[in-house]
mmCIF file of C-alpha atoms in Angstrom:
data_model
loop_
_atom_site.group_PDB
_atom_site.id
_atom_site.type_symbol
_atom_site.label_atom_id
_atom_site.label_comp_id
_atom_site.label_asym_id
_atom_site.label_seq_id
_atom_site.Cartn_x
_atom_site.Cartn_y
_atom_site.Cartn_z
ATOM 1 C CA MET A 2 -24.400 -66.940 -10.657
ATOM 2 C CA THR A 3 -22.671 -68.938 -13.398
ATOM 3 C CA LEU A 4 -20.179 -67.813 -16.003
ATOM 4 C CA GLY A 5 -22.484 -68.988 -18.765
ATOM 5 C CA ASN A 6 -25.384 -66.734 -17.719
ATOM 6 C CA THR A 7 -24.409 -63.138 -17.106
ATOM 7 C CA THR A 8 -28.008 -62.026 -16.512
ATOM 8 C CA GLU A 9 -28.565 -64.173 -13.431
ATOM 9 C CA PRO A 10 -28.540 -62.030 -10.242
ATOM 10 C CA ILE A 11 -26.101 -62.551 -7.418
ATOM 11 C CA PRO A 12 -27.967 -64.692 -4.835
ATOM 12 C CA LEU A 13 -26.578 -62.879 -1.788
ATOM 13 C CA ILE A 14 -28.057 -59.579 -2.932
ATOM 14 C CA ALA A 15 -31.056 -60.636 -5.013
ATOM 15 C CA ARG A 16 -32.753 -63.064 -2.643
ATOM 16 C CA ASN A 17 -35.707 -61.537 -0.850
ATOM 17 C CA SER A 18 -37.684 -63.519 1.719
ATOM 18 C CA LEU A 19 -39.229 -60.588 3.586
ATOM 19 C CA PRO A 20 -43.001 -60.182 3.849
ATOM 20 C CA LYS A 21 -44.297 -56.666 3.317
ATOM 21 C CA TRP A 22 -45.454 -54.849 6.446
ATOM 22 C CA GLU A 23 -48.928 -53.697 5.439
ATOM 23 C CA ILE A 24 -49.357 -50.509 7.457
ATOM 24 C CA ARG A 25 -50.070 -46.923 6.455
ATOM 25 C CA GLY A 26 -47.258 -44.401 6.186
ATOM 26 C CA SER A 27 -48.784 -42.275 8.925
ATOM 27 C CA ASP A 28 -48.846 -45.296 11.224
ATOM 28 C CA PHE A 29 -45.171 -45.971 10.542
ATOM 29 C CA TRP A 30 -44.262 -42.502 11.798
ATOM 30 C CA VAL A 31 -46.441 -43.122 14.836
ATOM 31 C CA PHE A 32 -44.348 -46.256 15.375
ATOM 32 C CA ILE A 33 -41.090 -44.274 15.113
ATOM 33 C CA ALA A 34 -42.347 -41.678 17.606
ATOM 34 C CA LEU A 35 -43.593 -44.402 19.954
ATOM 35 C CA LEU A 36 -40.333 -46.331 19.652
ATOM 36 C CA PHE A 37 -37.997 -43.491 20.579
ATOM 37 C CA SER A 38 -40.374 -42.084 23.204
ATOM 38 C CA ALA A 39 -40.647 -45.486 24.886
ATOM 39 C CA MET A 40 -36.879 -45.923 24.787
ATOM 40 C CA GLY A 41 -36.319 -42.573 26.486
ATOM 41 C CA PHE A 42 -39.088 -42.958 29.049
ATOM 42 C CA CYS A 43 -38.231 -46.545 30.025
ATOM 43 C CA SER A 44 -34.543 -45.670 30.278
ATOM 44 C CA TYR A 45 -35.366 -42.754 32.592
ATOM 45 C CA LEU A 46 -37.765 -44.896 34.614
ATOM 46 C CA GLY A 47 -35.238 -47.715 34.967
ATOM 47 C CA ALA A 48 -32.567 -45.312 36.208
ATOM 48 C CA LYS A 49 -34.931 -43.708 38.727
ATOM 49 C CA ILE A 50 -36.034 -47.067 40.115
ATOM 50 C CA ALA A 51 -32.408 -48.186 40.453
ATOM 51 C CA GLN A 52 -31.493 -44.929 42.213
ATOM 52 C CA TRP A 53 -34.355 -45.452 44.648
ATOM 53 C CA LEU A 54 -33.272 -49.037 45.350
ATOM 54 C CA VAL A 55 -29.540 -48.450 45.801
ATOM 55 C CA ALA A 56 -29.907 -44.972 47.390
ATOM 56 C CA PRO A 57 -26.517 -43.491 46.362
ATOM 57 C CA GLU A 58 -24.871 -40.748 48.366
ATOM 58 C CA PRO A 59 -25.844 -37.202 47.265
ATOM 59 C CA GLU A 60 -23.500 -35.697 44.639
ATOM 60 C CA SER A 61 -21.658 -39.019 44.254
ATOM 61 C CA GLU A 62 -21.068 -40.784 40.936
ATOM 62 C CA PRO A 63 -24.129 -42.817 39.850
ATOM 63 C CA PRO A 64 -23.619 -46.500 40.714
ATOM 64 C CA LEU A 65 -23.132 -49.004 37.899
ATOM 65 C CA MET A 66 -26.533 -50.518 38.662
ATOM 66 C CA VAL A 67 -28.199 -47.222 37.706
ATOM 67 C CA ALA A 68 -26.492 -47.198 34.303
ATOM 68 C CA LEU A 69 -27.401 -50.855 33.779
ATOM 69 C CA ALA A 70 -31.015 -50.195 34.711
ATOM 70 C CA ALA A 71 -31.161 -47.272 32.278
ATOM 71 C CA ASN A 72 -29.750 -49.425 29.485
ATOM 72 C CA LEU A 73 -32.067 -52.310 30.293
ATOM 73 C CA GLY A 74 -35.002 -49.906 30.379
ATOM 74 C CA MET A 75 -34.104 -48.552 26.945
ATOM 75 C CA GLN A 76 -33.978 -52.071 25.509
ATOM 76 C CA ALA A 77 -37.277 -52.982 27.140
ATOM 77 C CA GLY A 78 -38.799 -49.794 25.737
ATOM 78 C CA MET A 79 -37.982 -50.922 22.189
ATOM 79 C CA LEU A 80 -39.675 -54.266 22.655
ATOM 80 C CA VAL A 81 -42.713 -52.854 24.455
ATOM 81 C CA ALA A 82 -43.178 -50.166 21.787
ATOM 82 C CA PHE A 83 -43.007 -52.707 18.975
ATOM 83 C CA LEU A 84 -45.400 -55.178 20.624
ATOM 84 C CA CYS A 85 -47.890 -52.462 21.566
ATOM 85 C CA PHE A 86 -47.800 -51.029 18.069
ATOM 86 C CA LYS A 87 -48.254 -54.469 16.498
ATOM 87 C CA LYS A 88 -51.290 -54.958 18.707
ATOM 88 C CA PHE A 89 -52.666 -51.600 17.622
ATOM 89 C CA VAL A 90 -52.272 -52.229 13.882
ATOM 90 C CA GLN A 91 -52.928 -55.972 13.752
ATOM 91 C CA GLU A 92 -56.063 -55.457 11.630
ATOM 92 C CA GLN A 93 -53.945 -53.908 8.861
ATOM 93 C CA ASP A 94 -51.141 -56.434 8.829
ATOM 94 C CA HIS A 95 -52.292 -59.016 6.303
ATOM 95 C CA ALA A 96 -48.784 -60.072 5.303
ATOM 96 C CA HIS A 97 -47.872 -63.645 6.094
ATOM 97 C CA ARG A 98 -44.434 -65.120 6.337
ATOM 98 C CA PRO A 99 -43.573 -66.322 2.824
ATOM 99 C CA SER A 100 -43.066 -70.012 2.190
ATOM 100 C CA GLU A 101 -39.407 -69.438 1.207
ATOM 101 C CA ALA A 102 -38.522 -67.993 4.626
ATOM 102 C CA GLN A 103 -35.709 -70.050 6.073
ATOM 103 C CA PRO A 104 -36.247 -72.495 8.959
ATOM 104 C CA PHE A 105 -34.529 -71.859 12.283
ATOM 105 C CA HIS A 106 -31.247 -73.692 11.658
ATOM 106 C CA GLN A 107 -30.803 -72.305 8.152
ATOM 107 C CA ALA A 108 -31.620 -68.770 9.295
ATOM 108 C CA ALA A 109 -29.028 -69.128 12.067
ATOM 109 C CA LEU A 110 -26.408 -70.183 9.510
ATOM 110 C CA THR A 111 -27.373 -67.238 7.303
ATOM 111 C CA GLY A 112 -26.757 -64.929 10.247
ATOM 112 C CA LEU A 113 -23.321 -66.431 10.863
ATOM 113 C CA LYS A 114 -22.484 -66.183 7.158
ATOM 114 C CA TRP A 115 -23.247 -62.462 7.112
ATOM 115 C CA LEU A 116 -21.272 -62.014 10.331
ATOM 116 C CA LEU A 117 -18.207 -63.471 8.597
ATOM 117 C CA ILE A 118 -18.781 -61.127 5.663
ATOM 118 C CA ALA A 119 -19.283 -58.154 7.971
ATOM 119 C CA TYR A 120 -16.111 -58.394 10.067
ATOM 120 C CA PRO A 121 -13.463 -57.594 7.423
ATOM 121 C CA VAL A 122 -15.659 -54.856 5.937
ATOM 122 C CA MET A 123 -16.283 -53.353 9.368
ATOM 123 C CA PHE A 124 -12.588 -53.362 10.287
ATOM 124 C CA GLY A 125 -11.740 -51.575 7.039
ATOM 125 C CA VAL A 126 -14.473 -48.985 7.558
ATOM 126 C CA ASN A 127 -13.415 -48.526 11.185
ATOM 127 C CA LEU A 128 -9.796 -47.934 10.160
ATOM 128 C CA PHE A 129 -10.579 -45.281 7.550
ATOM 129 C CA SER A 130 -13.246 -43.666 9.732
ATOM 130 C CA SER A 131 -10.859 -43.403 12.687
ATOM 131 C CA ILE A 132 -8.086 -41.919 10.541
ATOM 132 C CA PHE A 133 -10.515 -39.372 9.102
ATOM 133 C CA LEU A 134 -11.929 -38.337 12.491
ATOM 134 C CA ASP A 135 -8.433 -38.172 14.009
ATOM 135 C CA SER A 136 -7.383 -35.831 11.196
ATOM 136 C CA LEU A 137 -10.287 -33.537 12.092
ATOM 137 C CA GLY A 138 -9.116 -33.373 15.701
ATOM 138 C CA TYR A 139 -11.919 -35.319 17.358
ATOM 139 C CA GLU A 140 -11.205 -37.042 20.659
ATOM 140 C CA ARG A 141 -11.745 -40.794 20.861
ATOM 141 C CA THR A 142 -14.285 -41.898 23.441
ATOM 142 C CA LEU A 143 -15.400 -45.382 24.396
ATOM 143 C CA GLN A 144 -19.023 -46.415 24.243
ATOM 144 C CA ASP A 145 -20.756 -46.711 27.608
ATOM 145 C CA PRO A 146 -21.114 -50.529 27.374
ATOM 146 C CA ILE A 147 -17.358 -50.859 26.868
ATOM 147 C CA LYS A 148 -16.670 -48.605 29.851
ATOM 148 C CA MET A 149 -18.994 -50.694 32.010
ATOM 149 C CA VAL A 150 -17.308 -53.938 30.927
ATOM 150 C CA LEU A 151 -13.858 -52.541 31.696
ATOM 151 C CA GLU A 152 -14.884 -51.148 35.087
ATOM 152 C CA GLY A 153 -16.594 -54.361 36.181
ATOM 153 C CA GLY A 154 -18.808 -54.585 39.243
ATOM 154 C CA THR A 155 -20.451 -57.016 41.621
ATOM 155 C CA ALA A 156 -21.348 -60.528 40.480
ATOM 156 C CA LEU A 157 -24.975 -59.446 39.995
ATOM 157 C CA GLU A 158 -24.006 -56.340 38.020
ATOM 158 C CA VAL A 159 -21.670 -58.308 35.770
ATOM 159 C CA ALA A 160 -24.339 -60.965 35.166
ATOM 160 C CA ILE A 161 -26.896 -58.306 34.182
ATOM 161 C CA MET A 162 -24.347 -56.503 32.014
ATOM 162 C CA TYR A 163 -23.335 -59.598 30.059
ATOM 163 C CA SER A 164 -26.960 -60.693 29.673
ATOM 164 C CA VAL A 165 -27.906 -57.324 28.189
ATOM 165 C CA ILE A 166 -24.952 -57.367 25.787
ATOM 166 C CA VAL A 167 -25.265 -60.970 24.616
ATOM 167 C CA LEU A 168 -29.024 -61.571 24.673
ATOM 168 C CA VAL A 169 -31.300 -58.652 25.562
ATOM 169 C CA ALA A 170 -29.841 -56.054 23.172
ATOM 170 C CA PRO A 171 -29.704 -58.399 20.157
ATOM 171 C CA VAL A 172 -33.340 -59.436 20.598
ATOM 172 C CA CYS A 173 -34.792 -55.984 21.309
ATOM 173 C CA GLU A 174 -32.747 -54.048 18.754
ATOM 174 C CA GLU A 175 -33.352 -56.544 15.950
ATOM 175 C CA VAL A 176 -37.090 -56.660 16.583
ATOM 176 C CA ALA A 177 -37.295 -52.859 16.454
ATOM 177 C CA PHE A 178 -34.785 -51.905 13.777
ATOM 178 C CA ARG A 179 -34.943 -54.800 11.341
ATOM 179 C CA GLY A 180 -38.337 -56.292 12.194
ATOM 180 C CA GLY A 181 -39.949 -52.852 12.288
ATOM 181 C CA ILE A 182 -38.054 -50.069 10.540
ATOM 182 C CA PHE A 183 -36.278 -52.004 7.782
ATOM 183 C CA ARG A 184 -39.220 -54.282 7.040
ATOM 184 C CA TYR A 185 -41.482 -51.280 6.465
ATOM 185 C CA LEU A 186 -38.995 -49.263 4.401
ATOM 186 C CA HIS A 187 -37.883 -52.220 2.280
ATOM 187 C CA TYR A 188 -40.949 -52.184 0.013
ATOM 188 C CA ARG A 189 -41.368 -48.411 -0.050
ATOM 189 C CA MET A 190 -37.895 -47.161 -0.935
ATOM 190 C CA PRO A 191 -35.063 -48.283 -3.215
ATOM 191 C CA LEU A 192 -33.241 -51.240 -1.656
ATOM 192 C CA TYR A 193 -30.052 -49.462 -0.669
ATOM 193 C CA ALA A 194 -31.921 -46.418 0.617
ATOM 194 C CA SER A 195 -34.020 -48.590 2.955
ATOM 195 C CA ILE A 196 -30.947 -50.486 4.120
ATOM 196 C CA GLY A 197 -28.962 -47.284 4.640
ATOM 197 C CA LEU A 198 -31.711 -45.451 6.513
ATOM 198 C CA SER A 199 -32.427 -48.327 8.904
ATOM 199 C CA ALA A 200 -28.675 -48.731 9.496
ATOM 200 C CA PHE A 201 -28.410 -44.976 10.140
ATOM 201 C CA PHE A 202 -31.071 -45.135 12.867
ATOM 202 C CA PHE A 203 -29.294 -48.152 14.346
ATOM 203 C CA ALA A 204 -25.901 -46.404 14.443
ATOM 204 C CA ILE A 205 -27.373 -43.187 15.872
ATOM 205 C CA LEU A 206 -28.824 -45.211 18.758
ATOM 206 C CA HIS A 207 -25.339 -45.939 20.099
ATOM 207 C CA ALA A 208 -24.376 -42.247 20.306
ATOM 208 C CA ASN A 209 -20.651 -42.569 19.630
ATOM 209 C CA LEU A 210 -18.961 -40.719 16.772
ATOM 210 C CA TYR A 211 -16.072 -43.154 16.320
ATOM 211 C CA SER A 212 -18.415 -46.146 16.320
ATOM 212 C CA PHE A 213 -20.943 -44.610 13.925
ATOM 213 C CA ALA A 214 -19.433 -45.796 10.620
ATOM 214 C CA PRO A 215 -18.572 -49.347 11.787
ATOM 215 C CA LEU A 216 -21.982 -49.786 13.400
ATOM 216 C CA MET A 217 -23.729 -48.474 10.313
ATOM 217 C CA THR A 218 -21.784 -51.118 8.374
ATOM 218 C CA ILE A 219 -23.037 -53.773 10.782
ATOM 219 C CA GLY A 220 -26.574 -52.423 10.369
ATOM 220 C CA VAL A 221 -26.286 -52.820 6.587
ATOM 221 C CA MET A 222 -25.119 -56.429 6.930
ATOM 222 C CA LEU A 223 -27.899 -57.208 9.400
ATOM 223 C CA ALA A 224 -30.440 -55.895 6.898
ATOM 224 C CA PHE A 225 -29.023 -58.140 4.176
ATOM 225 C CA ALA A 226 -29.191 -61.122 6.541
ATOM 226 C CA TYR A 227 -32.844 -60.414 7.359
ATOM 227 C CA ARG A 228 -33.710 -59.884 3.705
ATOM 228 C CA GLU A 229 -32.139 -63.197 2.711
ATOM 229 C CA SER A 230 -33.563 -65.320 5.520
ATOM 230 C CA GLY A 231 -36.943 -63.674 6.099
ATOM 231 C CA SER A 232 -36.444 -64.517 9.770
ATOM 232 C CA LEU A 233 -35.191 -62.445 12.690
ATOM 233 C CA VAL A 234 -33.410 -65.572 13.917
ATOM 234 C CA SER A 235 -30.578 -64.753 11.507
ATOM 235 C CA ASN A 236 -30.266 -61.238 12.927
ATOM 236 C CA ILE A 237 -30.410 -62.259 16.563
ATOM 237 C CA VAL A 238 -27.767 -64.961 16.007
ATOM 238 C CA PHE A 239 -25.570 -62.503 14.052
ATOM 239 C CA HIS A 240 -25.992 -59.713 16.616
ATOM 240 C CA SER A 241 -25.520 -61.974 19.636
ATOM 241 C CA ALA A 242 -22.419 -63.629 18.177
ATOM 242 C CA PHE A 243 -20.987 -60.226 17.217
ATOM 243 C CA ASN A 244 -21.471 -58.839 20.716
ATOM 244 C CA SER A 245 -20.169 -62.033 22.336
ATOM 245 C CA ILE A 246 -16.983 -62.001 20.252
ATOM 246 C CA ASN A 247 -16.424 -58.316 20.961
ATOM 247 C CA LEU A 248 -17.068 -58.836 24.663
ATOM 248 C CA GLY A 249 -14.439 -61.571 24.739
ATOM 249 C CA LEU A 250 -11.947 -59.390 22.864
ATOM 250 C CA ILE A 251 -12.507 -56.481 25.236
ATOM 251 C CA LEU A 252 -11.966 -58.689 28.280
ATOM 252 C CA LEU A 253 -8.806 -60.189 26.779
ATOM 253 C CA SER A 254 -7.462 -56.978 25.242
ATOM 254 C CA PRO A 255 -9.291 -53.778 26.252
ATOM 255 C CA GLU A 256 -7.629 -51.688 23.538
ATOM 256 C CA SER A 257 -8.411 -54.116 20.721
ATOM 257 C CA LEU A 258 -11.968 -53.159 19.866
ATOM 258 C CA GLU A 259 -14.182 -50.095 20.069
ATOM 259 C CA SER A 260 -17.288 -51.284 18.223
ATOM 260 C CA LEU A 261 -19.245 -53.234 20.826
ATOM 261 C CA HIS A 262 -22.932 -52.266 20.874
#
């Protein structure tokens, strides 16, 4: 935008490189049902398989490997649900990636740009949200991934944990929530409604009251990154870098951050 032309839109908000997801509304709700059903089932299945493999003592605390397997199963469920659904509706999806979609390196830079924008906004939202919830008498609780990082484990458990946080979760969650939910809603609702609703689903996934507002903020920024780049590369880079930074902060100062997802 230039000072001499007040009608020119702001590039960060106005740019749209997303292709429309050409599926019926009824099929979208089938996708939502399939997505959350697959997440729940695969999480349950992963935990059961891990319990069978490690054979914990009766009435003892579930081993870390069981929690990791449940989390990994949930992430896998997202990806499997999306890929299966895409296979089912491939005849309807006539949208092609637009020519203005950013190449890999530019999309990665777009993701990092939105990450830099997101951090100060998220910290402000987190501060006011925490003060508000504290005033209502709610008790602060850490997210399960943060608890697992702080508790540690065997070399194998730590390797799986860090891989899920830094790579698996960013890929699976971005494919499902931005590549699926936001892409569909974007052309069927007002812009900010589609961004807000997809971010709401994303924040709900992490099931932590104190993290809800900051994670919804991150979900909004991820949607803007995807909309600008037209490529999930920007989201995966953003999400992976965000989780990596938070992981490092938690390891260096456990009390410093409560928004890892």
